[in-house]
Amino acid sequence: MSSPRRSGKSGQRAGSILVFALALVLGLFAVARRLWVSVRVGGVPDAWDIPVLEWMVGHRSPAATAVAWFFTIAGDTLGMTIISLCLIALFSWRSRSAWPGALVAVTAAGSVTLTIALKSTLGRARPPLAEALEPVPASFSFPSGHTLNAVAILSVVGYLAFLVLRTRMARILALCALGCFALGVGWSRIYLGHHWLSDVAGGLLIGGCWATVVIVLHHFVVLKNRRWHRWLNV
């Protein structure tokens, strides 16, 4: 039986984690909302979006373009599905649990829903076609769906890697690789002229917000609940 002192410390730690996660979600949401308001007012395009896009277009090269297309294709629906399935299979095998698949599926469903809803509601136009490398998606611009989905899914995958992998070096390498991939996806969308910088920043913030919600729910609802442990053998 755990002592009252140990139980009290565990409760305080859980409460601190929950408060921090809630503050992070609210902070990301507030920054994303402020970003969109600035876009609507017109300050962001002149200060950030147009200069960054012009710099990207002016510094294109065949090698960089090939790398950008790699990240964009890998971060598209088919690419992320293949990557997610491979990582789910690995984590499910290592943990002997069905939760990696369920967690990534919930994350992907939520991020895709957010992308479609926000694009349809906000209706921001993409950069001029003269600056873009074809083919250009027909959907609206804000937020970047590639970035939002990549950040949300890969953040949850990073959380799973932290739970499943045993050594500190393996965890660090996994988190660094996932972070670089997500940033590469965002960079590729600006480089190809398919999105503004603020679209990518919005996708990063909203994707991070959704990933935080999923991770917090898994930690406090699943990992702290023994009935879920017995059901899916977490």
mmCIF file of C-alpha atoms in Angstrom, residues 1-80:
data_model
loop_
_atom_site.group_PDB
_atom_site.id
_atom_site.type_symbol
_atom_site.label_atom_id
_atom_site.label_comp_id
_atom_site.label_asym_id
_atom_site.label_seq_id
_atom_site.Cartn_x
_atom_site.Cartn_y
_atom_site.Cartn_z
ATOM 1 C CA MET A 1 0.000 0.000 0.000
ATOM 2 C CA SER A 2 1.333 3.425 -0.906
ATOM 3 C CA SER A 3 1.858 5.876 1.926
ATOM 4 C CA PRO A 4 -0.299 9.021 2.192
ATOM 5 C CA ARG A 5 2.806 11.145 1.608
ATOM 6 C CA ARG A 6 3.649 9.340 -1.651
ATOM 7 C CA SER A 7 0.047 9.508 -2.833
ATOM 8 C CA GLY A 8 -0.032 13.209 -2.050
ATOM 9 C CA LYS A 9 3.135 13.845 -4.046
ATOM 10 C CA SER A 10 1.765 11.858 -6.996
ATOM 11 C CA GLY A 11 -1.454 13.846 -6.909
ATOM 12 C CA GLN A 12 0.440 17.143 -6.792
ATOM 13 C CA ARG A 13 2.627 16.068 -9.721
ATOM 14 C CA ALA A 14 -0.400 15.014 -11.790
ATOM 15 C CA GLY A 15 -2.110 18.291 -10.989
ATOM 16 C CA SER A 16 0.974 20.253 -12.028
ATOM 17 C CA ILE A 17 1.174 18.380 -15.340
ATOM 18 C CA LEU A 18 -2.508 19.009 -16.005
ATOM 19 C CA VAL A 19 -2.233 22.727 -15.223
ATOM 20 C CA PHE A 20 0.853 23.052 -17.433
ATOM 21 C CA ALA A 21 -0.846 21.209 -20.314
ATOM 22 C CA LEU A 22 -3.969 23.362 -19.998
ATOM 23 C CA ALA A 23 -1.853 26.519 -19.989
ATOM 24 C CA LEU A 24 0.018 25.262 -23.068
ATOM 25 C CA VAL A 25 -3.195 24.549 -24.963
ATOM 26 C CA LEU A 26 -4.669 27.939 -24.100
ATOM 27 C CA GLY A 27 -1.401 29.673 -24.953
ATOM 28 C CA LEU A 28 -1.123 28.004 -28.361
ATOM 29 C CA PHE A 29 -4.758 28.768 -29.101
ATOM 30 C CA ALA A 30 -4.335 32.418 -28.091
ATOM 31 C CA VAL A 31 -1.257 32.835 -30.285
ATOM 32 C CA ALA A 32 -2.990 31.150 -33.247
ATOM 33 C CA ARG A 33 -6.032 33.387 -32.816
ATOM 34 C CA ARG A 34 -3.838 36.488 -32.575
ATOM 35 C CA LEU A 35 -1.999 35.397 -35.716
ATOM 36 C CA TRP A 36 -5.241 35.062 -37.656
ATOM 37 C CA VAL A 37 -6.502 38.442 -36.452
ATOM 38 C CA SER A 38 -3.240 40.023 -37.618
ATOM 39 C CA VAL A 39 -3.619 38.327 -40.999
ATOM 40 C CA ARG A 40 -7.134 39.679 -41.388
ATOM 41 C CA VAL A 41 -6.063 43.192 -40.430
ATOM 42 C CA GLY A 42 -3.280 43.071 -43.006
ATOM 43 C CA GLY A 43 -0.148 43.507 -40.917
ATOM 44 C CA VAL A 44 1.264 40.000 -41.245
ATOM 45 C CA PRO A 45 1.298 39.733 -45.077
ATOM 46 C CA ASP A 46 3.322 42.937 -45.481
ATOM 47 C CA ALA A 47 5.696 42.258 -42.585
ATOM 48 C CA TRP A 48 6.295 38.495 -42.908
ATOM 49 C CA ASP A 49 4.399 36.637 -45.604
ATOM 50 C CA ILE A 50 5.354 38.533 -48.750
ATOM 51 C CA PRO A 51 9.065 39.085 -47.900
ATOM 52 C CA VAL A 52 9.566 35.440 -46.852
ATOM 53 C CA LEU A 53 7.823 34.086 -49.952
ATOM 54 C CA GLU A 54 9.837 36.397 -52.221
ATOM 55 C CA TRP A 55 13.079 35.301 -50.541
ATOM 56 C CA MET A 56 12.158 31.617 -50.974
ATOM 57 C CA VAL A 57 11.306 32.116 -54.655
ATOM 58 C CA GLY A 58 14.537 34.036 -55.244
ATOM 59 C CA HIS A 59 16.667 31.273 -53.698
ATOM 60 C CA ARG A 60 15.173 28.234 -55.402
ATOM 61 C CA SER A 61 17.502 25.602 -56.843
ATOM 62 C CA PRO A 62 16.954 22.165 -58.408
ATOM 63 C CA ALA A 63 18.344 20.377 -55.334
ATOM 64 C CA ALA A 64 16.279 22.399 -52.854
ATOM 65 C CA THR A 65 13.176 21.959 -54.998
ATOM 66 C CA ALA A 66 13.639 18.182 -54.998
ATOM 67 C CA VAL A 67 13.975 18.194 -51.204
ATOM 68 C CA ALA A 68 10.875 20.387 -50.866
ATOM 69 C CA TRP A 69 8.817 18.042 -53.034
ATOM 70 C CA PHE A 70 10.033 15.090 -50.935
ATOM 71 C CA PHE A 71 8.789 16.701 -47.715
ATOM 72 C CA THR A 72 5.508 17.802 -49.288
ATOM 73 C CA ILE A 73 4.771 14.369 -50.765
ATOM 74 C CA ALA A 74 5.781 12.607 -47.543
ATOM 75 C CA GLY A 75 3.609 15.017 -45.550
ATOM 76 C CA ASP A 76 0.563 14.516 -47.773
ATOM 77 C CA THR A 77 -2.314 12.200 -46.854
ATOM 78 C CA LEU A 78 -0.836 9.090 -48.475
ATOM 79 C CA GLY A 79 2.668 9.746 -47.203
ATOM 80 C CA MET A 80 1.586 10.393 -43.618
#
